[in-house]
Amino acid sequence: MKEQILPLIEDLRYPSESDEAVEYFEMEYTTAESISVQEFKMFNGIEPDKEIEAIAIEDFFEPLTRVEDWFGEEEKKYVDNAIKLQALLTEKLTDIQVLKIGAVEIDVFLFGIYEENKWIGVKTILIET
């Protein structure tokens, strides 16, 4: 699955004040069931008091799949890759979650269960001032 994701996120930037790269994310977790927000924070070394917000997968992908009038071929390729990435993750993962962690400099994780004890997805950073 990683081999399918990497070409789709190559050079993909998440639109925000800093346009950070979208990166592959993977974690081993000892259950094939849902992971709570608190467990995710603990498992990934995130401070317990950090602000966290769950959003829909569609809300995560909306800025990546929006086509602007001024887009050239390169920008359209990124939109196409983002659409393919959304379809791939939606098809292959279960229990998909999108978590925004923090304020101003926000870590965003999109992940789900790929196989037993293996959770994968993508992550990025948003800058919102």
mmCIF file of N, CA and C in Angstrom:
data_model
loop_
_atom_site.group_PDB
_atom_site.id
_atom_site.type_symbol
_atom_site.label_atom_id
_atom_site.label_comp_id
_atom_site.label_asym_id
_atom_site.label_seq_id
_atom_site.Cartn_x
_atom_site.Cartn_y
_atom_site.Cartn_z
ATOM 1 N N MET A 1 0.818 -1.194 0.000
ATOM 2 C CA MET A 1 0.000 0.000 0.000
ATOM 3 C C MET A 1 0.871 1.271 0.000
ATOM 4 N N LYS A 2 1.961 1.240 0.752
ATOM 5 C CA LYS A 2 2.867 2.392 0.779
ATOM 6 C C LYS A 2 3.340 2.719 -0.635
ATOM 7 N N GLU A 3 3.616 1.675 -1.424
ATOM 8 C CA GLU A 3 4.103 1.860 -2.792
ATOM 9 C C GLU A 3 3.051 2.536 -3.666
ATOM 10 N N GLN A 4 1.771 2.369 -3.324
ATOM 11 C CA GLN A 4 0.702 3.015 -4.079
ATOM 12 C C GLN A 4 0.523 4.475 -3.644
ATOM 13 N N ILE A 5 0.764 4.750 -2.369
ATOM 14 C CA ILE A 5 0.562 6.100 -1.831
ATOM 15 C C ILE A 5 1.695 7.047 -2.228
ATOM 16 N N LEU A 6 2.934 6.595 -2.119
ATOM 17 C CA LEU A 6 4.085 7.484 -2.329
ATOM 18 C C LEU A 6 4.072 8.238 -3.661
ATOM 19 N N PRO A 7 3.786 7.582 -4.797
ATOM 20 C CA PRO A 7 3.772 8.364 -6.051
ATOM 21 C C PRO A 7 2.671 9.428 -6.075
ATOM 22 N N LEU A 8 1.579 9.194 -5.352
ATOM 23 C CA LEU A 8 0.470 10.144 -5.357
ATOM 24 C C LEU A 8 0.753 11.380 -4.498
ATOM 25 N N ILE A 9 1.652 11.248 -3.525
ATOM 26 C CA ILE A 9 1.951 12.391 -2.658
ATOM 27 C C ILE A 9 3.283 13.059 -2.986
ATOM 28 N N GLU A 10 3.977 12.518 -3.980
ATOM 29 C CA GLU A 10 5.253 13.123 -4.386
ATOM 30 C C GLU A 10 5.007 14.564 -4.820
ATOM 31 N N ASP A 11 5.672 15.494 -4.183
ATOM 32 C CA ASP A 11 5.557 16.929 -4.457
ATOM 33 C C ASP A 11 4.178 17.516 -4.128
ATOM 34 N N LEU A 12 3.295 16.745 -3.466
ATOM 35 C CA LEU A 12 1.970 17.247 -3.104
ATOM 36 C C LEU A 12 2.092 18.144 -1.873
ATOM 37 N N ARG A 13 1.572 19.356 -1.972
ATOM 38 C CA ARG A 13 1.627 20.332 -0.889
ATOM 39 C C ARG A 13 0.197 20.613 -0.430
ATOM 40 N N TYR A 14 0.025 20.718 0.894
ATOM 41 C CA TYR A 14 -1.309 21.003 1.434
ATOM 42 C C TYR A 14 -1.498 22.510 1.512
ATOM 43 N N PRO A 15 -2.528 23.044 0.852
ATOM 44 C CA PRO A 15 -2.736 24.493 0.817
ATOM 45 C C PRO A 15 -3.039 25.069 2.208
ATOM 46 N N SER A 16 -2.172 25.938 2.666
ATOM 47 C CA SER A 16 -2.370 26.718 3.892
ATOM 48 C C SER A 16 -1.382 27.870 3.806
ATOM 49 N N GLU A 17 -1.130 28.542 4.900
ATOM 50 C CA GLU A 17 -0.211 29.676 4.856
ATOM 51 C C GLU A 17 1.224 29.266 4.549
ATOM 52 N N SER A 18 1.539 27.977 4.699
ATOM 53 C CA SER A 18 2.915 27.534 4.432
ATOM 54 C C SER A 18 3.025 26.447 3.366
ATOM 55 N N ASP A 19 1.906 25.912 2.896
ATOM 56 C CA ASP A 19 1.897 24.866 1.864
ATOM 57 C C ASP A 19 2.896 23.746 2.161
ATOM 58 N N GLU A 20 2.679 23.044 3.260
ATOM 59 C CA GLU A 20 3.570 21.968 3.696
ATOM 60 C C GLU A 20 3.350 20.696 2.874
ATOM 61 N N ALA A 21 4.363 19.861 2.832
ATOM 62 C CA ALA A 21 4.299 18.592 2.106
ATOM 63 C C ALA A 21 3.321 17.632 2.778
ATOM 64 N N VAL A 22 2.711 16.796 1.969
ATOM 65 C CA VAL A 22 1.894 15.691 2.468
ATOM 66 C C VAL A 22 2.823 14.481 2.513
ATOM 67 N N GLU A 23 2.875 13.815 3.667
ATOM 68 C CA GLU A 23 3.809 12.713 3.865
ATOM 69 C C GLU A 23 3.069 11.432 4.213
ATOM 70 N N TYR A 24 3.720 10.315 3.959
ATOM 71 C CA TYR A 24 3.185 9.007 4.330
ATOM 72 C C TYR A 24 3.233 8.861 5.849
ATOM 73 N N PHE A 25 2.215 8.218 6.423
ATOM 74 C CA PHE A 25 2.142 8.001 7.863
ATOM 75 C C PHE A 25 1.777 6.542 8.124
ATOM 76 N N GLU A 26 2.465 5.951 9.081
ATOM 77 C CA GLU A 26 2.210 4.547 9.429
ATOM 78 C C GLU A 26 2.445 4.369 10.918
ATOM 79 N N MET A 27 1.611 3.552 11.540
ATOM 80 C CA MET A 27 1.855 3.206 12.937
ATOM 81 C C MET A 27 1.374 1.795 13.198
ATOM 82 N N GLU A 28 2.113 1.104 14.038
ATOM 83 C CA GLU A 28 1.708 -0.211 14.507
ATOM 84 C C GLU A 28 0.887 0.021 15.767
ATOM 85 N N TYR A 29 -0.244 -0.613 15.851
ATOM 86 C CA TYR A 29 -1.101 -0.473 17.019
ATOM 87 C C TYR A 29 -1.652 -1.845 17.335
ATOM 88 N N THR A 30 -1.787 -2.159 18.603
ATOM 89 C CA THR A 30 -2.067 -3.529 19.016
ATOM 90 C C THR A 30 -3.514 -3.969 18.883
ATOM 91 N N THR A 31 -4.318 -3.211 18.187
ATOM 92 C CA THR A 31 -5.694 -3.624 17.996
ATOM 93 C C THR A 31 -6.120 -3.338 16.561
ATOM 94 N N ALA A 32 -7.043 -4.120 16.090
ATOM 95 C CA ALA A 32 -7.590 -3.878 14.751
ATOM 96 C C ALA A 32 -8.915 -3.139 14.881
ATOM 97 N N GLU A 33 -9.202 -2.664 16.088
ATOM 98 C CA GLU A 33 -10.435 -1.918 16.335
ATOM 99 C C GLU A 33 -10.128 -0.430 16.381
ATOM 100 N N SER A 34 -11.140 0.350 16.628
ATOM 101 C CA SER A 34 -10.985 1.800 16.682
ATOM 102 C C SER A 34 -9.947 2.223 17.709
ATOM 103 N N ILE A 35 -9.317 3.336 17.424
ATOM 104 C CA ILE A 35 -8.387 3.948 18.362
ATOM 105 C C ILE A 35 -9.018 5.264 18.818
ATOM 106 N N SER A 36 -8.996 5.505 20.117
ATOM 107 C CA SER A 36 -9.576 6.745 20.636
ATOM 108 C C SER A 36 -8.583 7.888 20.424
ATOM 109 N N VAL A 37 -9.092 9.098 20.525
ATOM 110 C CA VAL A 37 -8.247 10.287 20.386
ATOM 111 C C VAL A 37 -7.164 10.273 21.466
ATOM 112 N N GLN A 38 -7.545 9.937 22.690
ATOM 113 C CA GLN A 38 -6.573 9.902 23.784
ATOM 114 C C GLN A 38 -5.492 8.849 23.530
ATOM 115 N N GLU A 39 -5.894 7.679 23.040
ATOM 116 C CA GLU A 39 -4.916 6.631 22.726
ATOM 117 C C GLU A 39 -3.984 7.082 21.606
ATOM 118 N N PHE A 40 -4.536 7.745 20.588
ATOM 119 C CA PHE A 40 -3.721 8.241 19.484
ATOM 120 C C PHE A 40 -2.687 9.237 19.997
ATOM 121 N N LYS A 41 -3.120 10.160 20.846
ATOM 122 C CA LYS A 41 -2.197 11.147 21.417
ATOM 123 C C LYS A 41 -1.081 10.447 22.189
ATOM 124 N N MET A 42 -1.470 9.527 23.071
ATOM 125 C CA MET A 42 -0.493 8.838 23.907
ATOM 126 C C MET A 42 0.481 8.031 23.045
ATOM 127 N N PHE A 43 -0.065 7.292 22.086
ATOM 128 C CA PHE A 43 0.743 6.409 21.250
ATOM 129 C C PHE A 43 1.730 7.176 20.383
ATOM 130 N N ASN A 44 1.381 8.415 20.018
ATOM 131 C CA ASN A 44 2.224 9.217 19.136
ATOM 132 C C ASN A 44 2.962 10.333 19.859
ATOM 133 N N GLY A 45 2.992 10.284 21.182
ATOM 134 C CA GLY A 45 3.764 11.244 21.959
ATOM 135 C C GLY A 45 3.252 12.667 21.883
ATOM 136 N N ILE A 46 1.945 12.823 21.764
ATOM 137 C CA ILE A 46 1.331 14.146 21.677
ATOM 138 C C ILE A 46 0.848 14.540 23.073
ATOM 139 N N GLU A 47 1.173 15.752 23.476
ATOM 140 C CA GLU A 47 0.802 16.231 24.806
ATOM 141 C C GLU A 47 -0.705 16.092 25.025
ATOM 142 N N PRO A 48 -1.110 15.583 26.198
ATOM 143 C CA PRO A 48 -2.530 15.338 26.463
ATOM 144 C C PRO A 48 -3.412 16.588 26.394
ATOM 145 N N ASP A 49 -2.846 17.759 26.672
ATOM 146 C CA ASP A 49 -3.649 18.976 26.679
ATOM 147 C C ASP A 49 -3.705 19.684 25.323
ATOM 148 N N LYS A 50 -3.071 19.112 24.315
ATOM 149 C CA LYS A 50 -3.101 19.722 22.971
ATOM 150 C C LYS A 50 -4.528 19.702 22.429
ATOM 151 N N GLU A 51 -4.923 20.817 21.843
ATOM 152 C CA GLU A 51 -6.239 20.949 21.230
ATOM 153 C C GLU A 51 -6.348 19.953 20.068
ATOM 154 N N ILE A 52 -7.502 19.277 19.950
ATOM 155 C CA ILE A 52 -7.670 18.300 18.886
ATOM 156 C C ILE A 52 -9.078 18.395 18.308
ATOM 157 N N GLU A 53 -9.161 18.256 16.997
ATOM 158 C CA GLU A 53 -10.448 18.329 16.310
ATOM 159 C C GLU A 53 -10.501 17.220 15.268
ATOM 160 N N ALA A 54 -11.603 16.481 15.257
ATOM 161 C CA ALA A 54 -11.822 15.463 14.229
ATOM 162 C C ALA A 54 -12.597 16.115 13.088
ATOM 163 N N ILE A 55 -12.159 15.843 11.856
ATOM 164 C CA ILE A 55 -12.864 16.379 10.689
ATOM 165 C C ILE A 55 -13.154 15.232 9.726
ATOM 166 N N ALA A 56 -14.036 15.480 8.782
ATOM 167 C CA ALA A 56 -14.394 14.480 7.774
ATOM 168 C C ALA A 56 -13.290 14.379 6.717
ATOM 169 N N ILE A 57 -13.146 13.195 6.137
ATOM 170 C CA ILE A 57 -12.140 12.990 5.088
ATOM 171 C C ILE A 57 -12.385 13.946 3.919
ATOM 172 N N GLU A 58 -13.648 14.228 3.619
ATOM 173 C CA GLU A 58 -13.976 15.152 2.525
ATOM 174 C C GLU A 58 -13.451 16.559 2.822
ATOM 175 N N ASP A 59 -13.504 16.954 4.096
ATOM 176 C CA ASP A 59 -13.001 18.279 4.470
ATOM 177 C C ASP A 59 -11.482 18.351 4.334
ATOM 178 N N PHE A 60 -10.807 17.234 4.620
ATOM 179 C CA PHE A 60 -9.356 17.189 4.442
ATOM 180 C C PHE A 60 -8.994 17.360 2.969
ATOM 181 N N PHE A 61 -9.711 16.659 2.092
ATOM 182 C CA PHE A 61 -9.354 16.653 0.667
ATOM 183 C C PHE A 61 -9.882 17.844 -0.121
ATOM 184 N N GLU A 62 -10.855 18.585 0.419
ATOM 185 C CA GLU A 62 -11.453 19.684 -0.340
ATOM 186 C C GLU A 62 -10.419 20.673 -0.858
ATOM 187 N N PRO A 63 -9.477 21.172 -0.036
ATOM 188 C CA PRO A 63 -8.486 22.116 -0.578
ATOM 189 C C PRO A 63 -7.538 21.481 -1.601
ATOM 190 N N LEU A 64 -7.335 20.172 -1.495
ATOM 191 C CA LEU A 64 -6.427 19.481 -2.430
ATOM 192 C C LEU A 64 -7.078 19.180 -3.772
ATOM 193 N N THR A 65 -8.401 19.080 -3.791
ATOM 194 C CA THR A 65 -9.092 18.680 -5.016
ATOM 195 C C THR A 65 -9.821 19.845 -5.694
ATOM 196 N N ARG A 66 -9.728 21.023 -5.109
ATOM 197 C CA ARG A 66 -10.358 22.212 -5.696
ATOM 198 C C ARG A 66 -9.532 22.678 -6.895
ATOM 199 N N VAL A 67 -10.194 22.884 -8.031
ATOM 200 C CA VAL A 67 -9.521 23.350 -9.254
ATOM 201 C C VAL A 67 -9.771 24.854 -9.403
ATOM 202 N N GLU A 68 -8.699 25.597 -9.564
ATOM 203 C CA GLU A 68 -8.784 27.051 -9.760
ATOM 204 C C GLU A 68 -8.630 27.374 -11.252
ATOM 205 N N ASP A 69 -9.160 28.512 -11.673
ATOM 206 C CA ASP A 69 -9.105 28.930 -13.077
ATOM 207 C C ASP A 69 -7.678 29.048 -13.602
ATOM 208 N N TRP A 70 -6.770 29.444 -12.728
ATOM 209 C CA TRP A 70 -5.395 29.713 -13.149
ATOM 210 C C TRP A 70 -4.512 28.470 -13.188
ATOM 211 N N PHE A 71 -5.041 27.299 -12.828
ATOM 212 C CA PHE A 71 -4.235 26.074 -12.771
ATOM 213 C C PHE A 71 -3.669 25.710 -14.136
ATOM 214 N N GLY A 72 -2.378 25.362 -14.124
ATOM 215 C CA GLY A 72 -1.739 24.819 -15.318
ATOM 216 C C GLY A 72 -1.718 23.300 -15.217
ATOM 217 N N GLU A 73 -0.974 22.672 -16.089
ATOM 218 C CA GLU A 73 -0.913 21.207 -16.130
ATOM 219 C C GLU A 73 -0.368 20.615 -14.832
ATOM 220 N N GLU A 74 0.657 21.251 -14.254
ATOM 221 C CA GLU A 74 1.260 20.727 -13.032
ATOM 222 C C GLU A 74 0.258 20.738 -11.871
ATOM 223 N N GLU A 75 -0.457 21.854 -11.698
ATOM 224 C CA GLU A 75 -1.448 21.945 -10.626
ATOM 225 C C GLU A 75 -2.580 20.941 -10.841
ATOM 226 N N LYS A 76 -2.992 20.774 -12.091
ATOM 227 C CA LYS A 76 -4.064 19.811 -12.395
ATOM 228 C C LYS A 76 -3.610 18.381 -12.096
ATOM 229 N N LYS A 77 -2.318 18.100 -12.288
ATOM 230 C CA LYS A 77 -1.771 16.781 -11.968
ATOM 231 C C LYS A 77 -1.866 16.531 -10.465
ATOM 232 N N TYR A 78 -1.563 17.555 -9.655
ATOM 233 C CA TYR A 78 -1.652 17.404 -8.203
ATOM 234 C C TYR A 78 -3.094 17.159 -7.767
ATOM 235 N N VAL A 79 -4.036 17.858 -8.384
ATOM 236 C CA VAL A 79 -5.456 17.642 -8.071
ATOM 237 C C VAL A 79 -5.848 16.213 -8.436
ATOM 238 N N ASP A 80 -5.421 15.753 -9.600
ATOM 239 C CA ASP A 80 -5.714 14.393 -10.042
ATOM 240 C C ASP A 80 -5.131 13.369 -9.061
ATOM 241 N N ASN A 81 -3.896 13.588 -8.624
ATOM 242 C CA ASN A 81 -3.271 12.680 -7.654
ATOM 243 C C ASN A 81 -4.012 12.698 -6.326
ATOM 244 N N ALA A 82 -4.475 13.867 -5.893
ATOM 245 C CA ALA A 82 -5.221 13.967 -4.638
ATOM 246 C C ALA A 82 -6.547 13.215 -4.732
ATOM 247 N N ILE A 83 -7.209 13.295 -5.869
ATOM 248 C CA ILE A 83 -8.461 12.554 -6.078
ATOM 249 C C ILE A 83 -8.189 11.049 -6.039
ATOM 250 N N LYS A 84 -7.111 10.623 -6.696
ATOM 251 C CA LYS A 84 -6.737 9.199 -6.676
ATOM 252 C C LYS A 84 -6.374 8.750 -5.260
ATOM 253 N N LEU A 85 -5.677 9.609 -4.504
ATOM 254 C CA LEU A 85 -5.292 9.285 -3.136
ATOM 255 C C LEU A 85 -6.533 9.120 -2.264
ATOM 256 N N GLN A 86 -7.474 10.033 -2.389
ATOM 257 C CA GLN A 86 -8.702 9.936 -1.605
ATOM 258 C C GLN A 86 -9.441 8.630 -1.927
ATOM 259 N N ALA A 87 -9.542 8.300 -3.198
ATOM 260 C CA ALA A 87 -10.225 7.065 -3.599
ATOM 261 C C ALA A 87 -9.496 5.840 -3.053
ATOM 262 N N LEU A 88 -8.175 5.829 -3.144
ATOM 263 C CA LEU A 88 -7.373 4.702 -2.665
ATOM 264 C C LEU A 88 -7.556 4.505 -1.160
ATOM 265 N N LEU A 89 -7.421 5.583 -0.399
ATOM 266 C CA LEU A 89 -7.544 5.480 1.055
ATOM 267 C C LEU A 89 -8.955 5.070 1.457
ATOM 268 N N THR A 90 -9.959 5.637 0.807
ATOM 269 C CA THR A 90 -11.346 5.299 1.118
ATOM 270 C C THR A 90 -11.641 3.832 0.807
ATOM 271 N N GLU A 91 -11.050 3.333 -0.274
ATOM 272 C CA GLU A 91 -11.286 1.949 -0.682
ATOM 273 C C GLU A 91 -10.534 0.945 0.194
ATOM 274 N N LYS A 92 -9.298 1.244 0.559
ATOM 275 C CA LYS A 92 -8.427 0.254 1.206
ATOM 276 C C LYS A 92 -8.425 0.302 2.736
ATOM 277 N N LEU A 93 -8.821 1.443 3.326
ATOM 278 C CA LEU A 93 -8.737 1.582 4.777
ATOM 279 C C LEU A 93 -10.110 1.499 5.428
ATOM 280 N N THR A 94 -10.135 1.008 6.654
ATOM 281 C CA THR A 94 -11.354 1.035 7.448
ATOM 282 C C THR A 94 -11.116 1.923 8.664
ATOM 283 N N ASP A 95 -12.187 2.335 9.290
ATOM 284 C CA ASP A 95 -12.131 3.201 10.472
ATOM 285 C C ASP A 95 -11.259 4.431 10.223
ATOM 286 N N ILE A 96 -11.493 5.104 9.116
ATOM 287 C CA ILE A 96 -10.703 6.282 8.747
ATOM 288 C C ILE A 96 -11.006 7.437 9.699
ATOM 289 N N GLN A 97 -9.940 8.079 10.157
ATOM 290 C CA GLN A 97 -10.056 9.256 11.015
ATOM 291 C C GLN A 97 -9.150 10.356 10.467
ATOM 292 N N VAL A 98 -9.587 11.587 10.642
ATOM 293 C CA VAL A 98 -8.763 12.745 10.316
ATOM 294 C C VAL A 98 -8.732 13.613 11.569
ATOM 295 N N LEU A 99 -7.536 13.810 12.108
ATOM 296 C CA LEU A 99 -7.372 14.579 13.335
ATOM 297 C C LEU A 99 -6.490 15.790 13.089
ATOM 298 N N LYS A 100 -6.977 16.950 13.533
ATOM 299 C CA LYS A 100 -6.201 18.189 13.513
ATOM 300 C C LYS A 100 -5.770 18.445 14.946
ATOM 301 N N ILE A 101 -4.457 18.530 15.164
ATOM 302 C CA ILE A 101 -3.921 18.631 16.509
ATOM 303 C C ILE A 101 -3.119 19.923 16.650
ATOM 304 N N GLY A 102 -3.536 20.745 17.622
ATOM 305 C CA GLY A 102 -2.841 21.993 17.888
ATOM 306 C C GLY A 102 -3.597 23.190 17.354
ATOM 307 N N ALA A 103 -2.994 24.351 17.540
ATOM 308 C CA ALA A 103 -3.541 25.610 17.043
ATOM 309 C C ALA A 103 -2.395 26.371 16.382
ATOM 310 N N VAL A 104 -2.696 27.152 15.400
ATOM 311 C CA VAL A 104 -1.758 27.916 14.573
ATOM 312 C C VAL A 104 -0.907 26.964 13.723
ATOM 313 N N GLU A 105 0.045 26.248 14.330
ATOM 314 C CA GLU A 105 0.782 25.212 13.596
ATOM 315 C C GLU A 105 0.109 23.884 13.933
ATOM 316 N N ILE A 106 -0.678 23.379 13.002
ATOM 317 C CA ILE A 106 -1.573 22.250 13.257
ATOM 318 C C ILE A 106 -1.071 20.998 12.548
ATOM 319 N N ASP A 107 -0.852 19.950 13.320
ATOM 320 C CA ASP A 107 -0.509 18.648 12.743
ATOM 321 C C ASP A 107 -1.806 17.981 12.317
ATOM 322 N N VAL A 108 -1.852 17.495 11.081
ATOM 323 C CA VAL A 108 -3.047 16.841 10.573
ATOM 324 C C VAL A 108 -2.681 15.414 10.182
ATOM 325 N N PHE A 109 -3.420 14.463 10.737
ATOM 326 C CA PHE A 109 -3.213 13.046 10.453
ATOM 327 C C PHE A 109 -4.484 12.480 9.849
ATOM 328 N N LEU A 110 -4.367 11.817 8.712
ATOM 329 C CA LEU A 110 -5.461 11.071 8.105
ATOM 330 C C LEU A 110 -4.991 9.632 8.089
ATOM 331 N N PHE A 111 -5.719 8.747 8.772
ATOM 332 C CA PHE A 111 -5.258 7.368 8.893
ATOM 333 C C PHE A 111 -6.436 6.424 9.079
ATOM 334 N N GLY A 112 -6.168 5.159 8.841
ATOM 335 C CA GLY A 112 -7.170 4.115 9.050
ATOM 336 C C GLY A 112 -6.480 2.774 9.133
ATOM 337 N N ILE A 113 -7.284 1.762 9.383
ATOM 338 C CA ILE A 113 -6.754 0.405 9.514
ATOM 339 C C ILE A 113 -6.531 -0.167 8.110
ATOM 340 N N TYR A 114 -5.311 -0.625 7.864
ATOM 341 C CA TYR A 114 -5.004 -1.274 6.595
ATOM 342 C C TYR A 114 -5.050 -2.786 6.752
ATOM 343 N N GLU A 115 -4.400 -3.279 7.769
ATOM 344 C CA GLU A 115 -4.442 -4.696 8.096
ATOM 345 C C GLU A 115 -4.260 -4.812 9.600
ATOM 346 N N GLU A 116 -4.396 -6.002 10.133
ATOM 347 C CA GLU A 116 -4.330 -6.168 11.578
ATOM 348 C C GLU A 116 -3.073 -5.516 12.155
ATOM 349 N N ASN A 117 -3.277 -4.692 13.161
ATOM 350 C CA ASN A 117 -2.215 -3.981 13.876
ATOM 351 C C ASN A 117 -1.460 -2.959 13.026
ATOM 352 N N LYS A 118 -1.931 -2.648 11.833
ATOM 353 C CA LYS A 118 -1.224 -1.689 10.982
ATOM 354 C C LYS A 118 -2.189 -0.595 10.524
ATOM 355 N N TRP A 119 -1.875 0.610 10.937
ATOM 356 C CA TRP A 119 -2.656 1.791 10.591
ATOM 357 C C TRP A 119 -1.787 2.658 9.680
ATOM 358 N N ILE A 120 -2.345 3.093 8.556
ATOM 359 C CA ILE A 120 -1.565 3.907 7.631
ATOM 360 C C ILE A 120 -2.402 5.077 7.132
ATOM 361 N N GLY A 121 -1.727 6.019 6.507
ATOM 362 C CA GLY A 121 -2.388 7.171 5.935
ATOM 363 C C GLY A 121 -1.387 8.227 5.554
ATOM 364 N N VAL A 122 -1.780 9.483 5.717
ATOM 365 C CA VAL A 122 -0.923 10.605 5.390
ATOM 366 C C VAL A 122 -0.977 11.635 6.516
ATOM 367 N N LYS A 123 0.033 12.499 6.539
ATOM 368 C CA LYS A 123 0.053 13.578 7.522
ATOM 369 C C LYS A 123 0.628 14.810 6.867
ATOM 370 N N THR A 124 0.323 15.958 7.479
ATOM 371 C CA THR A 124 0.850 17.228 7.000
ATOM 372 C C THR A 124 0.765 18.248 8.128
ATOM 373 N N ILE A 125 1.165 19.448 7.844
ATOM 374 C CA ILE A 125 1.082 20.548 8.806
ATOM 375 C C ILE A 125 0.326 21.691 8.148
ATOM 376 N N LEU A 126 -0.612 22.263 8.895
ATOM 377 C CA LEU A 126 -1.337 23.450 8.460
ATOM 378 C C LEU A 126 -0.871 24.625 9.292
ATOM 379 N N ILE A 127 -0.728 25.770 8.672
ATOM 380 C CA ILE A 127 -0.456 26.994 9.404
ATOM 381 C C ILE A 127 -1.689 27.876 9.259
ATOM 382 N N GLU A 128 -2.331 28.146 10.394
ATOM 383 C CA GLU A 128 -3.537 29.001 10.406
ATOM 384 C C GLU A 128 -3.353 30.066 11.465
ATOM 385 N N THR A 129 -3.165 31.308 11.028
ATOM 386 C CA THR A 129 -2.984 32.395 12.003
ATOM 387 C C THR A 129 -4.211 33.272 12.057
#
